[in-house]
mmCIF file of C-alpha atoms and ligand atoms in Angstrom:
data_model
loop_
_atom_site.group_PDB
_atom_site.id
_atom_site.type_symbol
_atom_site.label_atom_id
_atom_site.label_comp_id
_atom_site.label_asym_id
_atom_site.label_seq_id
_atom_site.Cartn_x
_atom_site.Cartn_y
_atom_site.Cartn_z
ATOM 1 C CA MET A 25 43.866 40.971 -39.773
ATOM 2 C CA ASN A 26 41.891 42.782 -42.159
ATOM 3 C CA THR A 27 38.901 45.035 -40.982
ATOM 4 C CA LEU A 28 35.844 45.561 -42.237
ATOM 5 C CA SER A 29 35.247 48.722 -44.234
ATOM 6 C CA GLN A 30 32.113 51.112 -44.065
ATOM 7 C CA ALA A 31 30.244 50.003 -46.670
ATOM 8 C CA ASP A 32 30.922 46.316 -44.965
ATOM 9 C CA ILE A 33 29.307 47.122 -41.653
ATOM 10 C CA ASN A 34 26.197 49.010 -43.682
ATOM 11 C CA THR A 35 25.716 45.933 -45.242
ATOM 12 C CA LEU A 36 26.149 43.961 -41.959
ATOM 13 C CA ILE A 37 23.269 46.398 -40.396
ATOM 14 C CA SER A 38 21.082 46.405 -42.911
ATOM 15 C CA TYR A 39 21.525 42.705 -42.541
ATOM 16 C CA ARG A 40 20.554 43.028 -38.698
ATOM 17 C CA HIS A 41 17.827 44.983 -39.036
ATOM 18 C CA ALA A 42 16.295 42.385 -41.948
ATOM 19 C CA LEU A 43 16.771 39.639 -39.699
ATOM 20 C CA HIS A 44 15.224 41.930 -37.025
ATOM 21 C CA ALA A 45 11.956 42.322 -39.251
ATOM 22 C CA HIS A 46 12.043 38.945 -40.050
ATOM 23 C CA PRO A 47 11.866 36.954 -36.133
ATOM 24 C CA GLU A 48 11.240 33.082 -35.434
ATOM 25 C CA LEU A 49 10.446 31.306 -32.579
ATOM 26 C CA SER A 50 12.377 28.593 -31.769
ATOM 27 C CA LEU A 51 12.324 25.508 -34.482
ATOM 28 C CA GLU A 52 11.048 27.792 -37.050
ATOM 29 C CA GLU A 53 14.288 29.537 -37.951
ATOM 30 C CA VAL A 54 13.507 28.130 -41.690
ATOM 31 C CA TRP A 55 13.483 32.130 -43.380
ATOM 32 C CA THR A 56 16.597 32.774 -41.023
ATOM 33 C CA ALA A 57 18.233 30.017 -42.026
ATOM 34 C CA GLY A 58 18.185 30.213 -45.798
ATOM 35 C CA PHE A 59 19.455 33.792 -45.247
ATOM 36 C CA ILE A 60 22.596 33.027 -43.429
ATOM 37 C CA ARG A 61 22.860 30.197 -46.514
ATOM 38 C CA ASP A 62 22.799 32.740 -49.020
ATOM 39 C CA ARG A 63 24.705 35.461 -47.316
ATOM 40 C CA LEU A 64 27.602 32.590 -46.559
ATOM 41 C CA GLU A 65 27.678 30.943 -49.742
ATOM 42 C CA ALA A 66 27.743 35.290 -51.188
ATOM 43 C CA LEU A 67 31.638 34.807 -49.182
ATOM 44 C CA GLY A 68 32.013 31.950 -50.812
ATOM 45 C CA ILE A 69 31.995 29.879 -47.604
ATOM 46 C CA PRO A 70 29.918 26.228 -47.816
ATOM 47 C CA VAL A 71 27.232 25.576 -45.903
ATOM 48 C CA HIS A 72 25.755 22.256 -44.562
ATOM 49 C CA GLU A 73 21.912 23.140 -43.711
ATOM 50 C CA LYS A 74 19.532 21.110 -41.421
ATOM 51 C CA ILE A 75 21.496 20.400 -38.240
ATOM 52 C CA GLY A 76 19.757 20.138 -35.209
ATOM 53 C CA GLY A 77 16.218 21.323 -36.863
ATOM 54 C CA ASN A 78 17.075 24.238 -38.449
ATOM 55 C CA GLY A 79 21.000 24.820 -37.639
ATOM 56 C CA LEU A 80 23.830 25.578 -39.951
ATOM 57 C CA VAL A 81 27.235 25.215 -39.931
ATOM 58 C CA GLY A 82 29.799 27.420 -42.450
ATOM 59 C CA VAL A 83 33.139 25.832 -43.099
ATOM 60 C CA ILE A 84 36.078 28.124 -43.485
ATOM 61 C CA GLU A 85 39.220 26.369 -44.747
ATOM 62 C CA GLY A 86 42.305 28.451 -43.952
ATOM 63 C CA SER A 87 44.904 29.056 -46.587
ATOM 64 C CA ALA A 88 47.145 25.845 -44.498
ATOM 65 C CA PRO A 89 46.087 23.017 -42.859
ATOM 66 C CA GLY A 90 45.531 23.228 -38.952
ATOM 67 C CA PRO A 91 43.495 22.889 -36.453
ATOM 68 C CA ALA A 92 39.458 23.650 -36.182
ATOM 69 C CA VAL A 93 37.975 26.127 -34.011
ATOM 70 C CA ALA A 94 33.723 26.886 -33.871
ATOM 71 C CA LEU A 95 31.985 29.857 -33.550
ATOM 72 C CA ARG A 96 28.788 30.285 -32.413
ATOM 73 C CA ALA A 97 25.189 32.283 -33.071
ATOM 74 C CA ASP A 98 22.128 31.904 -32.009
ATOM 75 C CA MET A 99 19.401 32.884 -34.331
ATOM 76 C CA ASP A 100 16.189 32.533 -32.875
ATOM 77 C CA ALA A 101 13.033 34.839 -31.727
ATOM 78 C CA LEU A 102 10.608 35.057 -29.054
ATOM 79 C CA ALA A 103 7.363 35.592 -28.471
ATOM 80 C CA ILE A 104 6.436 39.071 -27.269
ATOM 81 C CA SER A 105 4.983 41.882 -29.325
ATOM 82 C CA GLU A 106 7.396 44.281 -30.228
ATOM 83 C CA THR A 107 6.677 47.274 -29.050
ATOM 84 C CA THR A 108 9.633 49.689 -30.673
ATOM 85 C CA GLY A 109 7.528 51.567 -33.437
ATOM 86 C CA LEU A 110 10.957 51.540 -35.568
ATOM 87 C CA SER A 111 11.000 51.157 -39.066
ATOM 88 C CA TYR A 112 12.622 47.472 -38.902
ATOM 89 C CA ALA A 113 10.376 46.220 -36.598
ATOM 90 C CA SER A 114 8.845 42.976 -36.216
ATOM 91 C CA LYS A 115 6.948 41.838 -39.636
ATOM 92 C CA ASN A 116 5.322 38.720 -37.459
ATOM 93 C CA PRO A 117 2.908 39.563 -34.922
ATOM 94 C CA GLY A 118 3.434 38.392 -31.811
ATOM 95 C CA LYS A 119 6.817 37.122 -32.332
ATOM 96 C CA MET A 120 10.085 39.464 -31.693
ATOM 97 C CA HIS A 121 14.130 39.649 -31.953
ATOM 98 C CA ALA A 122 14.432 40.635 -27.784
ATOM 99 C CA CYS A 123 17.419 39.195 -26.869
ATOM 100 C CA GLY A 124 19.301 40.096 -29.817
ATOM 101 C CA HIS A 125 20.006 37.003 -31.994
ATOM 102 C CA ASP A 126 19.285 39.243 -34.912
ATOM 103 C CA GLY A 127 22.406 40.930 -34.044
ATOM 104 C CA HIS A 128 24.602 37.502 -33.025
ATOM 105 C CA VAL A 129 23.996 36.704 -36.552
ATOM 106 C CA ALA A 130 24.874 40.150 -37.935
ATOM 107 C CA ILE A 131 28.049 39.772 -35.721
ATOM 108 C CA LEU A 132 29.106 36.010 -36.987
ATOM 109 C CA ILE A 133 28.699 37.238 -40.809
ATOM 110 C CA GLY A 134 30.710 40.181 -40.193
ATOM 111 C CA ALA A 135 33.525 37.519 -38.331
ATOM 112 C CA ALA A 136 32.927 35.076 -41.835
ATOM 113 C CA THR A 137 33.514 38.534 -43.784
ATOM 114 C CA LEU A 138 37.119 38.979 -42.327
ATOM 115 C CA LEU A 139 38.283 35.430 -42.251
ATOM 116 C CA ALA A 140 37.182 34.284 -45.583
ATOM 117 C CA ARG A 141 38.635 37.649 -47.750
ATOM 118 C CA THR A 142 42.178 36.483 -47.014
ATOM 119 C CA ARG A 143 42.236 33.011 -45.017
ATOM 120 C CA ASN A 144 45.344 33.918 -44.476
ATOM 121 C CA PHE A 145 45.489 31.169 -41.548
ATOM 122 C CA ALA A 146 46.042 27.342 -40.960
ATOM 123 C CA GLY A 147 43.329 25.327 -40.075
ATOM 124 C CA THR A 148 39.454 25.881 -40.049
ATOM 125 C CA VAL A 149 36.836 28.222 -38.714
ATOM 126 C CA HIS A 150 33.274 26.459 -38.418
ATOM 127 C CA LEU A 151 30.426 29.231 -38.088
ATOM 128 C CA VAL A 152 27.746 27.730 -36.141
ATOM 129 C CA PHE A 153 24.540 28.823 -36.135
ATOM 130 C CA GLN A 154 22.329 27.498 -33.826
ATOM 131 C CA PRO A 155 18.418 27.355 -33.846
ATOM 132 C CA ALA A 156 16.001 27.337 -30.394
ATOM 133 C CA GLU A 157 18.249 28.602 -27.768
ATOM 134 C CA GLU A 158 15.363 30.320 -26.209
ATOM 135 C CA ARG A 159 13.529 27.169 -26.086
ATOM 136 C CA PHE A 160 14.253 23.243 -26.586
ATOM 137 C CA GLY A 161 18.180 24.054 -26.515
ATOM 138 C CA GLY A 162 19.139 23.663 -30.014
ATOM 139 C CA ALA A 163 22.630 23.737 -28.906
ATOM 140 C CA ARG A 164 21.811 19.776 -27.930
ATOM 141 C CA LEU A 165 19.754 19.097 -31.075
ATOM 142 C CA MET A 166 22.604 20.447 -33.069
ATOM 143 C CA ILE A 167 25.343 17.720 -31.166
ATOM 144 C CA GLU A 168 22.904 15.116 -30.977
ATOM 145 C CA ASP A 169 22.589 15.538 -35.211
ATOM 146 C CA GLY A 170 26.143 14.689 -35.394
ATOM 147 C CA LEU A 171 27.738 18.529 -34.879
ATOM 148 C CA LEU A 172 30.865 17.224 -33.458
ATOM 149 C CA GLU A 173 31.935 14.497 -35.232
ATOM 150 C CA ARG A 174 31.012 15.985 -38.682
ATOM 151 C CA PHE A 175 33.001 19.026 -37.941
ATOM 152 C CA PRO A 176 35.795 18.363 -35.529
ATOM 153 C CA PHE A 177 36.579 21.726 -33.419
ATOM 154 C CA GLU A 178 38.272 21.751 -30.303
ATOM 155 C CA ARG A 179 36.904 24.962 -28.874
ATOM 156 C CA ILE A 180 33.986 27.047 -29.555
ATOM 157 C CA LEU A 181 33.464 30.418 -28.765
ATOM 158 C CA GLY A 182 30.649 32.926 -28.559
ATOM 159 C CA LEU A 183 29.640 35.497 -27.179
ATOM 160 C CA HIS A 184 26.529 37.856 -26.231
ATOM 161 C CA ASN A 185 25.138 41.157 -26.239
ATOM 162 C CA TRP A 186 24.420 42.804 -22.867
ATOM 163 C CA PRO A 187 22.210 45.919 -22.318
ATOM 164 C CA ASP A 188 23.843 46.729 -18.510
ATOM 165 C CA MET A 189 27.516 47.380 -19.775
ATOM 166 C CA PRO A 190 28.757 49.979 -21.836
ATOM 167 C CA ALA A 191 28.222 49.551 -25.887
ATOM 168 C CA GLY A 192 31.588 47.515 -26.962
ATOM 169 C CA GLU A 193 32.865 47.056 -23.847
ATOM 170 C CA VAL A 194 33.858 43.250 -23.495
ATOM 171 C CA LEU A 195 33.394 40.806 -20.198
ATOM 172 C CA LEU A 196 35.055 37.860 -19.806
ATOM 173 C CA HIS A 197 34.256 36.205 -16.389
ATOM 174 C CA GLU A 198 36.657 34.228 -14.765
ATOM 175 C CA GLY A 199 34.517 30.820 -14.613
ATOM 176 C CA PRO A 200 30.546 31.200 -13.687
ATOM 177 C CA VAL A 201 29.113 33.381 -16.741
ATOM 178 C CA MET A 202 25.040 31.783 -16.867
ATOM 179 C CA ALA A 203 23.345 29.578 -14.426
ATOM 180 C CA GLY A 204 22.206 25.963 -15.408
ATOM 181 C CA THR A 205 18.669 25.557 -15.833
ATOM 182 C CA SER A 206 16.073 22.847 -15.014
ATOM 183 C CA GLU A 207 12.413 23.490 -15.635
ATOM 184 C CA PHE A 208 9.696 21.712 -13.860
ATOM 185 C CA ASP A 209 5.474 21.318 -14.571
ATOM 186 C CA ILE A 210 3.280 19.745 -11.466
ATOM 187 C CA THR A 211 -0.491 19.200 -11.561
ATOM 188 C CA PHE A 212 -2.112 18.398 -7.649
ATOM 189 C CA ARG A 213 -4.873 16.622 -8.296
ATOM 190 C CA ALA A 214 -7.853 15.721 -6.420
ATOM 191 C CA ASP A 215 -12.049 15.271 -6.605
ATOM 192 C CA GLY A 216 -12.844 18.555 -5.893
ATOM 193 C CA ALA A 217 -16.401 19.716 -3.750
ATOM 194 C CA HIS A 218 -18.520 22.278 -2.731
ATOM 195 C CA ALA A 219 -16.027 25.101 -1.343
ATOM 196 C CA ALA A 220 -18.169 24.493 1.991
ATOM 197 C CA MET A 221 -17.261 20.791 2.531
ATOM 198 C CA PRO A 222 -13.470 21.238 2.421
ATOM 199 C CA HIS A 223 -13.673 17.518 4.394
ATOM 200 C CA LEU A 224 -15.038 15.876 0.794
ATOM 201 C CA SER A 225 -11.677 16.166 -0.982
ATOM 202 C CA GLY A 226 -8.397 16.637 -1.021
ATOM 203 C CA ASP A 227 -7.450 20.379 -2.066
ATOM 204 C CA PRO A 228 -5.412 21.170 -5.205
ATOM 205 C CA LEU A 229 -5.267 25.107 -4.386
ATOM 206 C CA LEU A 230 -3.752 24.277 -1.256
ATOM 207 C CA ALA A 231 -1.420 22.231 -2.406
ATOM 208 C CA GLY A 232 -0.164 24.578 -4.347
ATOM 209 C CA GLY A 233 0.287 27.029 -1.691
ATOM 210 C CA HIS A 234 2.683 24.446 -0.018
ATOM 211 C CA PHE A 235 4.222 23.797 -2.554
ATOM 212 C CA LEU A 236 5.151 27.136 -3.323
ATOM 213 C CA THR A 237 6.482 28.358 -0.111
ATOM 214 C CA GLY A 238 8.364 25.358 0.469
ATOM 215 C CA LEU A 239 10.115 25.583 -2.869
ATOM 216 C CA GLN A 240 12.037 28.405 -1.025
ATOM 217 C CA GLN A 241 12.468 26.803 1.804
ATOM 218 C CA ALA A 242 14.148 23.873 -0.288
ATOM 219 C CA VAL A 243 16.619 27.002 -1.774
ATOM 220 C CA ALA A 244 17.187 28.560 1.856
ATOM 221 C CA ARG A 245 17.771 25.583 3.600
ATOM 222 C CA ALA A 246 19.350 22.802 1.187
ATOM 223 C CA VAL A 247 21.486 24.770 -0.851
ATOM 224 C CA ASP A 248 24.594 26.109 0.490
ATOM 225 C CA PRO A 249 24.512 29.323 1.309
ATOM 226 C CA TYR A 250 27.551 30.074 -0.483
ATOM 227 C CA GLU A 251 26.248 28.608 -3.596
ATOM 228 C CA ALA A 252 23.753 30.805 -5.756
ATOM 229 C CA ALA A 253 20.635 29.289 -6.470
ATOM 230 C CA VAL A 254 17.047 30.248 -7.518
ATOM 231 C CA ALA A 255 13.868 28.507 -7.485
ATOM 232 C CA THR A 256 10.742 30.477 -9.226
ATOM 233 C CA VAL A 257 7.175 29.542 -9.648
ATOM 234 C CA GLY A 258 6.475 31.741 -12.801
ATOM 235 C CA SER A 259 2.672 29.847 -13.558
ATOM 236 C CA PHE A 260 -0.142 28.482 -10.815
ATOM 237 C CA HIS A 261 -3.608 28.087 -12.668
ATOM 238 C CA GLY A 262 -6.164 26.675 -11.014
ATOM 239 C CA GLY A 263 -10.283 27.079 -9.987
ATOM 240 C CA HIS A 264 -12.661 29.269 -11.341
ATOM 241 C CA ALA A 265 -15.399 30.013 -8.966
ATOM 242 C CA GLN A 266 -15.689 31.561 -5.792
ATOM 243 C CA ASN A 267 -17.507 28.116 -4.261
ATOM 244 C CA ILE A 268 -15.895 25.011 -5.581
ATOM 245 C CA ILE A 269 -12.679 23.245 -4.762
ATOM 246 C CA PRO A 270 -11.549 22.559 -7.839
ATOM 247 C CA GLN A 271 -10.098 19.250 -8.966
ATOM 248 C CA SER A 272 -6.427 20.377 -10.018
ATOM 249 C CA ALA A 273 -3.619 23.234 -9.805
ATOM 250 C CA ASP A 274 -0.836 23.462 -12.292
ATOM 251 C CA LEU A 275 2.473 25.105 -11.580
ATOM 252 C CA LYS A 276 5.111 25.827 -13.824
ATOM 253 C CA GLY A 277 8.500 26.933 -12.599
ATOM 254 C CA THR A 278 12.379 27.416 -13.183
ATOM 255 C CA LEU A 279 15.552 26.032 -11.057
ATOM 256 C CA ARG A 280 18.770 27.964 -11.602
ATOM 257 C CA ALA A 281 22.499 27.099 -10.142
ATOM 258 C CA PHE A 282 25.818 27.365 -11.458
ATOM 259 C CA ARG A 283 26.913 23.745 -10.433
ATOM 260 C CA MET A 284 24.994 20.279 -11.888
ATOM 261 C CA GLU A 285 24.970 19.588 -8.651
ATOM 262 C CA THR A 286 23.326 21.640 -7.152
ATOM 263 C CA LEU A 287 20.582 21.406 -9.401
ATOM 264 C CA THR A 288 20.510 17.710 -9.160
ATOM 265 C CA LEU A 289 19.893 18.691 -5.388
ATOM 266 C CA LEU A 290 17.004 20.907 -6.390
ATOM 267 C CA ARG A 291 15.586 18.504 -8.045
ATOM 268 C CA GLU A 292 15.540 15.601 -5.655
ATOM 269 C CA ARG A 293 14.052 18.389 -3.132
ATOM 270 C CA THR A 294 11.278 20.202 -5.930
ATOM 271 C CA ARG A 295 10.189 15.963 -5.834
ATOM 272 C CA ALA A 296 10.236 15.887 -1.836
ATOM 273 C CA VAL A 297 8.368 19.830 -1.133
ATOM 274 C CA ALA A 298 5.643 18.619 -4.220
ATOM 275 C CA ALA A 299 4.957 14.975 -2.259
ATOM 276 C CA ALA A 300 5.119 16.802 0.739
ATOM 277 C CA ALA A 301 3.009 19.375 -0.476
ATOM 278 C CA ALA A 302 0.230 16.646 -2.283
ATOM 279 C CA SER A 303 0.268 14.981 1.173
ATOM 280 C CA ILE A 304 -0.760 18.059 3.690
ATOM 281 C CA ALA A 305 -3.826 18.899 1.180
ATOM 282 C CA SER A 306 -4.848 15.431 0.316
ATOM 283 C CA CYS A 307 -3.906 15.441 -3.185
ATOM 284 C CA THR A 308 -2.199 13.763 -5.810
ATOM 285 C CA VAL A 309 0.532 15.039 -7.626
ATOM 286 C CA ASP A 310 2.497 14.454 -11.127
ATOM 287 C CA LEU A 311 5.833 16.150 -11.520
ATOM 288 C CA ALA A 312 7.675 16.461 -14.846
ATOM 289 C CA PHE A 313 10.670 17.754 -15.202
ATOM 290 C CA ASP A 314 12.081 19.111 -18.694
ATOM 291 C CA ASP A 315 15.612 16.787 -19.647
ATOM 292 C CA PRO A 316 17.966 16.996 -19.719
ATOM 293 C CA ILE A 317 19.021 19.865 -17.648
ATOM 294 C CA CYS A 318 20.515 22.756 -19.637
ATOM 295 C CA PRO A 319 24.370 22.682 -18.143
ATOM 296 C CA PRO A 320 25.305 26.335 -16.827
ATOM 297 C CA VAL A 321 27.964 28.439 -19.117
ATOM 298 C CA ALA A 322 31.316 28.311 -17.234
ATOM 299 C CA ASN A 323 34.793 29.720 -19.304
ATOM 300 C CA THR A 324 37.325 27.690 -19.179
ATOM 301 C CA PRO A 325 41.066 29.028 -18.461
ATOM 302 C CA LEU A 326 42.529 28.824 -21.727
ATOM 303 C CA GLU A 327 39.812 30.039 -24.124
ATOM 304 C CA ARG A 328 38.748 32.690 -21.489
ATOM 305 C CA ASP A 329 42.286 33.902 -21.739
ATOM 306 C CA LEU A 330 42.073 33.534 -26.109
ATOM 307 C CA MET A 331 39.308 35.692 -25.979
ATOM 308 C CA ARG A 332 41.000 38.241 -23.472
ATOM 309 C CA ALA A 333 43.845 38.580 -25.778
ATOM 310 C CA ALA A 334 41.682 39.148 -29.044
ATOM 311 C CA VAL A 335 39.831 41.991 -26.593
ATOM 312 C CA ARG A 336 42.986 44.015 -26.705
ATOM 313 C CA GLN A 337 44.195 43.040 -30.069
ATOM 314 C CA ALA A 338 41.269 44.594 -31.202
ATOM 315 C CA GLY A 339 41.752 47.695 -29.611
ATOM 316 C CA LEU A 340 38.023 47.170 -27.548
ATOM 317 C CA ALA A 341 38.102 47.553 -24.378
ATOM 318 C CA ALA A 342 37.677 44.969 -21.116
ATOM 319 C CA TYR A 343 34.565 45.984 -19.115
ATOM 320 C CA ARG A 344 35.933 47.039 -15.353
ATOM 321 C CA GLY A 345 32.674 46.973 -13.762
ATOM 322 C CA ASP A 346 30.681 43.762 -11.618
ATOM 323 C CA PRO A 347 31.827 40.891 -12.983
ATOM 324 C CA ARG A 348 28.657 38.986 -11.896
ATOM 325 C CA PRO A 349 27.758 36.089 -13.503
ATOM 326 C CA THR A 350 23.902 35.166 -14.176
ATOM 327 C CA MET A 351 21.310 33.426 -12.927
ATOM 328 C CA ALA A 352 19.693 33.428 -16.549
ATOM 329 C CA GLY A 353 20.726 30.589 -18.557
ATOM 330 C CA ASP A 354 22.032 29.955 -22.313
ATOM 331 C CA ASP A 355 22.044 26.490 -24.132
ATOM 332 C CA PHE A 356 25.607 27.038 -24.980
ATOM 333 C CA GLY A 357 26.689 25.007 -21.725
ATOM 334 C CA PHE A 358 25.839 22.328 -24.220
ATOM 335 C CA PHE A 359 28.425 22.604 -26.323
ATOM 336 C CA LEU A 360 30.661 23.197 -22.805
ATOM 337 C CA LEU A 361 29.801 19.361 -21.701
ATOM 338 C CA HIS A 362 32.187 18.190 -24.581
ATOM 339 C CA ARG A 363 34.752 20.976 -25.457
ATOM 340 C CA PRO A 364 36.107 23.677 -23.607
ATOM 341 C CA GLY A 365 35.052 27.599 -24.569
ATOM 342 C CA ALA A 366 34.334 30.915 -23.871
ATOM 343 C CA TYR A 367 31.394 33.103 -23.997
ATOM 344 C CA ALA A 368 31.730 37.203 -23.919
ATOM 345 C CA TRP A 369 29.606 39.643 -23.323
ATOM 346 C CA ILE A 370 29.666 42.582 -25.031
ATOM 347 C CA GLY A 371 27.803 45.718 -24.116
ATOM 348 C CA ASN A 372 24.752 46.697 -25.685
ATOM 349 C CA GLY A 373 24.941 50.295 -23.986
ATOM 350 C CA PRO A 374 22.698 52.477 -22.511
ATOM 351 C CA ALA A 375 19.471 51.002 -23.683
ATOM 352 C CA VAL A 376 17.881 53.276 -26.328
ATOM 353 C CA LEU A 377 14.392 52.775 -26.358
ATOM 354 C CA ASP A 378 14.502 51.880 -22.407
ATOM 355 C CA GLY A 379 14.558 47.928 -23.430
ATOM 356 C CA ARG A 380 15.863 45.099 -21.183
ATOM 357 C CA LEU A 381 16.316 41.618 -22.571
ATOM 358 C CA HIS A 382 12.849 39.811 -23.448
ATOM 359 C CA GLN A 383 11.272 42.668 -23.350
ATOM 360 C CA PRO A 384 9.187 44.639 -25.889
ATOM 361 C CA ALA A 385 10.621 47.574 -26.286
ATOM 362 C CA TYR A 386 14.511 45.686 -26.757
ATOM 363 C CA ASP A 387 16.425 46.972 -29.658
ATOM 364 C CA PHE A 388 20.105 45.122 -30.310
ATOM 365 C CA ASN A 389 22.566 48.047 -30.617
ATOM 366 C CA ASP A 390 24.395 48.371 -34.692
ATOM 367 C CA ALA A 391 27.205 50.389 -33.050
ATOM 368 C CA ILE A 392 28.696 46.812 -31.696
ATOM 369 C CA ILE A 393 28.346 44.608 -35.037
ATOM 370 C CA ALA A 394 31.512 45.618 -36.087
ATOM 371 C CA PRO A 395 33.938 44.946 -32.594
ATOM 372 C CA GLY A 396 31.719 42.028 -31.892
ATOM 373 C CA ALA A 397 32.807 40.439 -35.386
ATOM 374 C CA THR A 398 36.343 41.499 -34.835
ATOM 375 C CA LEU A 399 36.611 39.676 -31.487
ATOM 376 C CA LEU A 400 35.069 36.755 -32.849
ATOM 377 C CA ALA A 401 37.373 36.615 -36.132
ATOM 378 C CA ARG A 402 40.641 37.568 -33.328
ATOM 379 C CA THR A 403 39.938 35.040 -31.042
ATOM 380 C CA ALA A 404 39.380 32.376 -34.287
ATOM 381 C CA LEU A 405 42.849 33.135 -35.509
ATOM 382 C CA GLY A 406 44.307 33.422 -31.908
ATOM 383 C CA ALA A 407 43.024 30.150 -31.176
ATOM 384 C CA LEU A 408 44.280 28.219 -34.621
ATOM 385 C CA ALA A 409 47.679 29.648 -33.984
ATOM 386 C CA GLY A 410 48.170 28.833 -30.056
ATOM 387 C CA ARG A 411 48.213 32.376 -28.978
ATOM 388 C CA THR A 412 47.215 33.922 -25.804
HETATM 389 ZN ZN1 LIG B 21 17.227 34.989 -24.382
HETATM 390 ZN ZN1 LIG B 22 19.596 35.190 -25.528
#
């Protein structure tokens, strides 16, 4: 396989900085999609746009017919005000590439550069640029919009930059990589009353308090201790004065686990705890889950080995540290409901600006664009050739 020249790398870095300066939120990636389309077309790659919103697919045909493989990058940003002070910092107030998806796009354009230059392979590589990873399940939106029928690939591969690992080192988990997620919204309601006359109304704040603690007992008592699970209430709003029992309290939270069965169980327990909390505090309750559950990301063995082989062939270092997965989620799991695949983590190195994922000082490391691009391109070639 050919390699990226220093001029190629400089170009990809300039793309990354342009993307970083123009972050767009989930479902709003219009500028980003246009930027990607123009770069792919300049490489001679036909592009199919508006798949599942702002998603796009570039198709690289090899020099002979053969199987098909997909490489995926996400492209959306977060509602965070950037504090890096970088020359290419966000120009869009309140929006920021704080998860490194700007880097993922640059990496996939880099892989496209390598693959399109020679086309010295049999088969097809589909470049899947996915919108709305951070919110709204863009992977699912692309699938519902016919991704798998229009671009029939046998397996899908992707990666995420990871700040707790040395720069350029690659981790391929044995199985689970990232958790499945299920978000919920709850409102407890009652008539409201004078704070000194609690017998005249139910108490939504009391219900919320019982729910908050009861939910933790669901994790501790309903889930097998050998299963990882998390339930977090991230928002609890209700009331505005010392002397009034309010008419409502709103809570929002998330459930995380590595197996769909565990998430389903936690949903059942969340319903039961919410009903019990409402009953204790004489309230009514409305509980809504964001549907569907975002499935866990777990590597399938063959695809994991394909990526591990590519790590060796590319001369990259395999991460030797703690290989535990994360309870953070990624909607790559929707692709894995339909196709086998693998999701690598590539080390972003020590935080230059003391930033972590989803934090206002985070920055993707430009030094991992070339290794990331080489990894994806080599994995695609290995998949098409059936090498592990
Ligand atoms: Zn993220
Ligand atoms: Zn991310």
